[in-house]
mmCIF file of C-alpha atoms in Angstrom:
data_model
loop_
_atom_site.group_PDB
_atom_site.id
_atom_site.type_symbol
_atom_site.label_atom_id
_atom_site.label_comp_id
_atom_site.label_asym_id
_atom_site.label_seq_id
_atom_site.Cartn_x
_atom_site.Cartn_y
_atom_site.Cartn_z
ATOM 1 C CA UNK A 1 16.578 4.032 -39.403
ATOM 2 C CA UNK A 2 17.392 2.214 -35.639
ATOM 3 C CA UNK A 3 18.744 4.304 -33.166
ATOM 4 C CA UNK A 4 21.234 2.830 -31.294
ATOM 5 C CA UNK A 5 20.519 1.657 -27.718
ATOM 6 C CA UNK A 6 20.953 4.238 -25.144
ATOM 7 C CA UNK A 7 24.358 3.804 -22.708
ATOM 8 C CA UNK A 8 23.671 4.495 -18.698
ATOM 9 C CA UNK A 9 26.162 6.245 -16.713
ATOM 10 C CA UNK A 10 28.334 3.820 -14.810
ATOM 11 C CA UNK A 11 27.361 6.547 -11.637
ATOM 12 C CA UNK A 12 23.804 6.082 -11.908
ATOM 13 C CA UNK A 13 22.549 2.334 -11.354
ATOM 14 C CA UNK A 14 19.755 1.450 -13.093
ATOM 15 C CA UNK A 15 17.899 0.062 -9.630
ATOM 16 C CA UNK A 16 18.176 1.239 -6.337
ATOM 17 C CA UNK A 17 20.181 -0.627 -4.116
ATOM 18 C CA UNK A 18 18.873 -3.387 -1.874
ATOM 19 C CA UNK A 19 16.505 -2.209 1.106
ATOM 20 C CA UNK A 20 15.787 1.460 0.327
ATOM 21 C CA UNK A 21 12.126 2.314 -0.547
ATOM 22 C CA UNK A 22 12.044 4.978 -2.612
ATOM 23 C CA UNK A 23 8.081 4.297 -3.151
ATOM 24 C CA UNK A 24 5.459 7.336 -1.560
ATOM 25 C CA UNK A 25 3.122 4.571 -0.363
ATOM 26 C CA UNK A 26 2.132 2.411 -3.588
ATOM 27 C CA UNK A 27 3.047 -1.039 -1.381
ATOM 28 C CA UNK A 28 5.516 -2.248 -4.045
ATOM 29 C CA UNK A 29 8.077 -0.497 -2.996
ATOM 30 C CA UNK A 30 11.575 -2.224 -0.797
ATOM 31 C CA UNK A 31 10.478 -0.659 2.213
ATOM 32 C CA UNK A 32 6.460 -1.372 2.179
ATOM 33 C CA UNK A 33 4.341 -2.036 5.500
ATOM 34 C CA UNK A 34 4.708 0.151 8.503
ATOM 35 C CA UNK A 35 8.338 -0.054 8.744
ATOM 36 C CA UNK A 36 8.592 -1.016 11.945
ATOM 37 C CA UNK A 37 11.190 -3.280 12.993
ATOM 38 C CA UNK A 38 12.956 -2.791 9.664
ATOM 39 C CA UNK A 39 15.030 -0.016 10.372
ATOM 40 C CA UNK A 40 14.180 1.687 6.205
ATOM 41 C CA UNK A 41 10.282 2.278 5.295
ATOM 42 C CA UNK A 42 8.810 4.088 2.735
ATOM 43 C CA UNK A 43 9.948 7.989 2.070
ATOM 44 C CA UNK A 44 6.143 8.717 3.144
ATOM 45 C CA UNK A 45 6.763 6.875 6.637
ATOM 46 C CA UNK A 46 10.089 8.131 7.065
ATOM 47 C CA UNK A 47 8.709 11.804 7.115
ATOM 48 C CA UNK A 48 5.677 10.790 9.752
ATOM 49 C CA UNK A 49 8.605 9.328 12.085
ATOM 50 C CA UNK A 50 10.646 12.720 11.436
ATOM 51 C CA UNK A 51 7.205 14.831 12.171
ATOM 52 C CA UNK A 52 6.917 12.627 15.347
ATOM 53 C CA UNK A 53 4.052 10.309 14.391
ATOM 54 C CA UNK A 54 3.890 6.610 14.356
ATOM 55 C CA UNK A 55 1.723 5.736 10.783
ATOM 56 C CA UNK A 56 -0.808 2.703 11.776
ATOM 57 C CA UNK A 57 -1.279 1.626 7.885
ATOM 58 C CA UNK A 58 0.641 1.923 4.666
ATOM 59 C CA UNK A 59 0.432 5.667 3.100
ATOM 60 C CA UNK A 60 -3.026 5.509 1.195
ATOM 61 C CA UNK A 61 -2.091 8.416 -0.999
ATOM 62 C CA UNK A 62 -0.798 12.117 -0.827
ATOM 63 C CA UNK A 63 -4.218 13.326 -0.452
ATOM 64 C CA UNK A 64 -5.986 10.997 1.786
ATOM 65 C CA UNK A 65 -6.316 10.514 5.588
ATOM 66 C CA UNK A 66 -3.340 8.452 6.965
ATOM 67 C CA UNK A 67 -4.288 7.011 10.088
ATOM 68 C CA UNK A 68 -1.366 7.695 12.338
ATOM 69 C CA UNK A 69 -0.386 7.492 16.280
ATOM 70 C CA UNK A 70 1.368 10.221 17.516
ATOM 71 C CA UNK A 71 4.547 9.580 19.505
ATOM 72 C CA UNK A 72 4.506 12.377 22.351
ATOM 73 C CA UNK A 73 0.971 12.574 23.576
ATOM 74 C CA UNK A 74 -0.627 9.091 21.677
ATOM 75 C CA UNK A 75 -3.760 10.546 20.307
ATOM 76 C CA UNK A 76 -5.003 9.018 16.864
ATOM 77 C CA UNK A 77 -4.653 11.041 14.394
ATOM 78 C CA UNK A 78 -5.463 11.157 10.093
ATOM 79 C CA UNK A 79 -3.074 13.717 8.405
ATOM 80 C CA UNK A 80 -2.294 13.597 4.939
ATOM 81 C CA UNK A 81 1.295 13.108 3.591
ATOM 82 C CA UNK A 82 0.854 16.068 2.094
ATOM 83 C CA UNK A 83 0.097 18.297 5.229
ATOM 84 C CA UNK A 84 2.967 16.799 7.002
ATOM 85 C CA UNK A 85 5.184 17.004 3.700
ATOM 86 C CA UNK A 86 4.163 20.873 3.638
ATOM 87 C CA UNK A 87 5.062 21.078 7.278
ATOM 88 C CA UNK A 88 1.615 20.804 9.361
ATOM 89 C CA UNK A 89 2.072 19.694 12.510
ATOM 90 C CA UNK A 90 0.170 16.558 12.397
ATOM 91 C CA UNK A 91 -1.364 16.732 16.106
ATOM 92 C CA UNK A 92 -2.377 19.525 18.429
ATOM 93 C CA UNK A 93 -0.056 18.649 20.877
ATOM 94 C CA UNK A 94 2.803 20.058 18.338
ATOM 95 C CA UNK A 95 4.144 23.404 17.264
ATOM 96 C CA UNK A 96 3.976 23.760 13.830
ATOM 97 C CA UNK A 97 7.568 22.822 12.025
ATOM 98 C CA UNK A 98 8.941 26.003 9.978
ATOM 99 C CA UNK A 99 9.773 25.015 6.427
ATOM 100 C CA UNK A 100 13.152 25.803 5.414
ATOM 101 C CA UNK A 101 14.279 28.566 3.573
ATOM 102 C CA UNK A 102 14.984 27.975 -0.547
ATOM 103 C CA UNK A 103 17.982 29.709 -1.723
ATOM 104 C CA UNK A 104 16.783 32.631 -4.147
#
C-alpha cells in the first residue's frame, strides 16, 4: 500500500529565503564566514555581536573555544556558543547579561 505524498503548507516554504543563515556554525549555511561586511551571519555570530564580541573564525561547535575579539575593551577572548547562548558574559570587562524570564 503507497501512501500518498505529503502536501506542505503554502505558509511554510520549504527553504529559507535567500541570505538568512539559519546554520549554528556548520559553514554550509547562507550566512557562513565571519559575517562581516555582509550585514546577516550565522545565528551563532549574530549572538557574539549581540553579547558584544567580534568572532575571529567560523563557530567551531557549541562546546568548543570560539576565538573571539571583544568590542569594548579588545582583549582576545575563547567562549563557547554555549556560555554566551546561556548568558556568560564572554569577557571580564562585562557584567554578566540576566537571562530573561520564561512565562510559567
Amino acid at each position: 500500500m503507497a501512501y500518498p505524498p505529503q502536501l506542505t503548507h503554502p505558509a511554510q516554504p520549504t527553504q529559507p529565503p535567500a541570505g538568512v543563515g539559519t546554520d549554528i556554525g556548520s559553514g554550509t549555511g547562507a550566512g557562513t564566514g565571519t559575517g562581516m561586511g555582509t550585514g546577516v551571519g550565522t545565528v551563532a555570530e549574530r549572538l557574539m555581536h549581540a553579547a558584544g564580541l567580534i568572532p575571529l573564525v567560523p563557530c567551531p561547535g557549541a562546546y568548543e573555544p570560539w576565538p573571539c575579539r571583544c568590542a569594548h575593551c579588545g582583549r582576545d577572548v575563547a567562549p563557547t556558543y554555549r556560555q554566551i547562548r546561556e548568558g556568560a558574559p564572554g569577557c571580564v570587562c562585562r557584567p554578566r547579561r540576566r537571562r530573561k524570564a520564561r512565562d510559567r
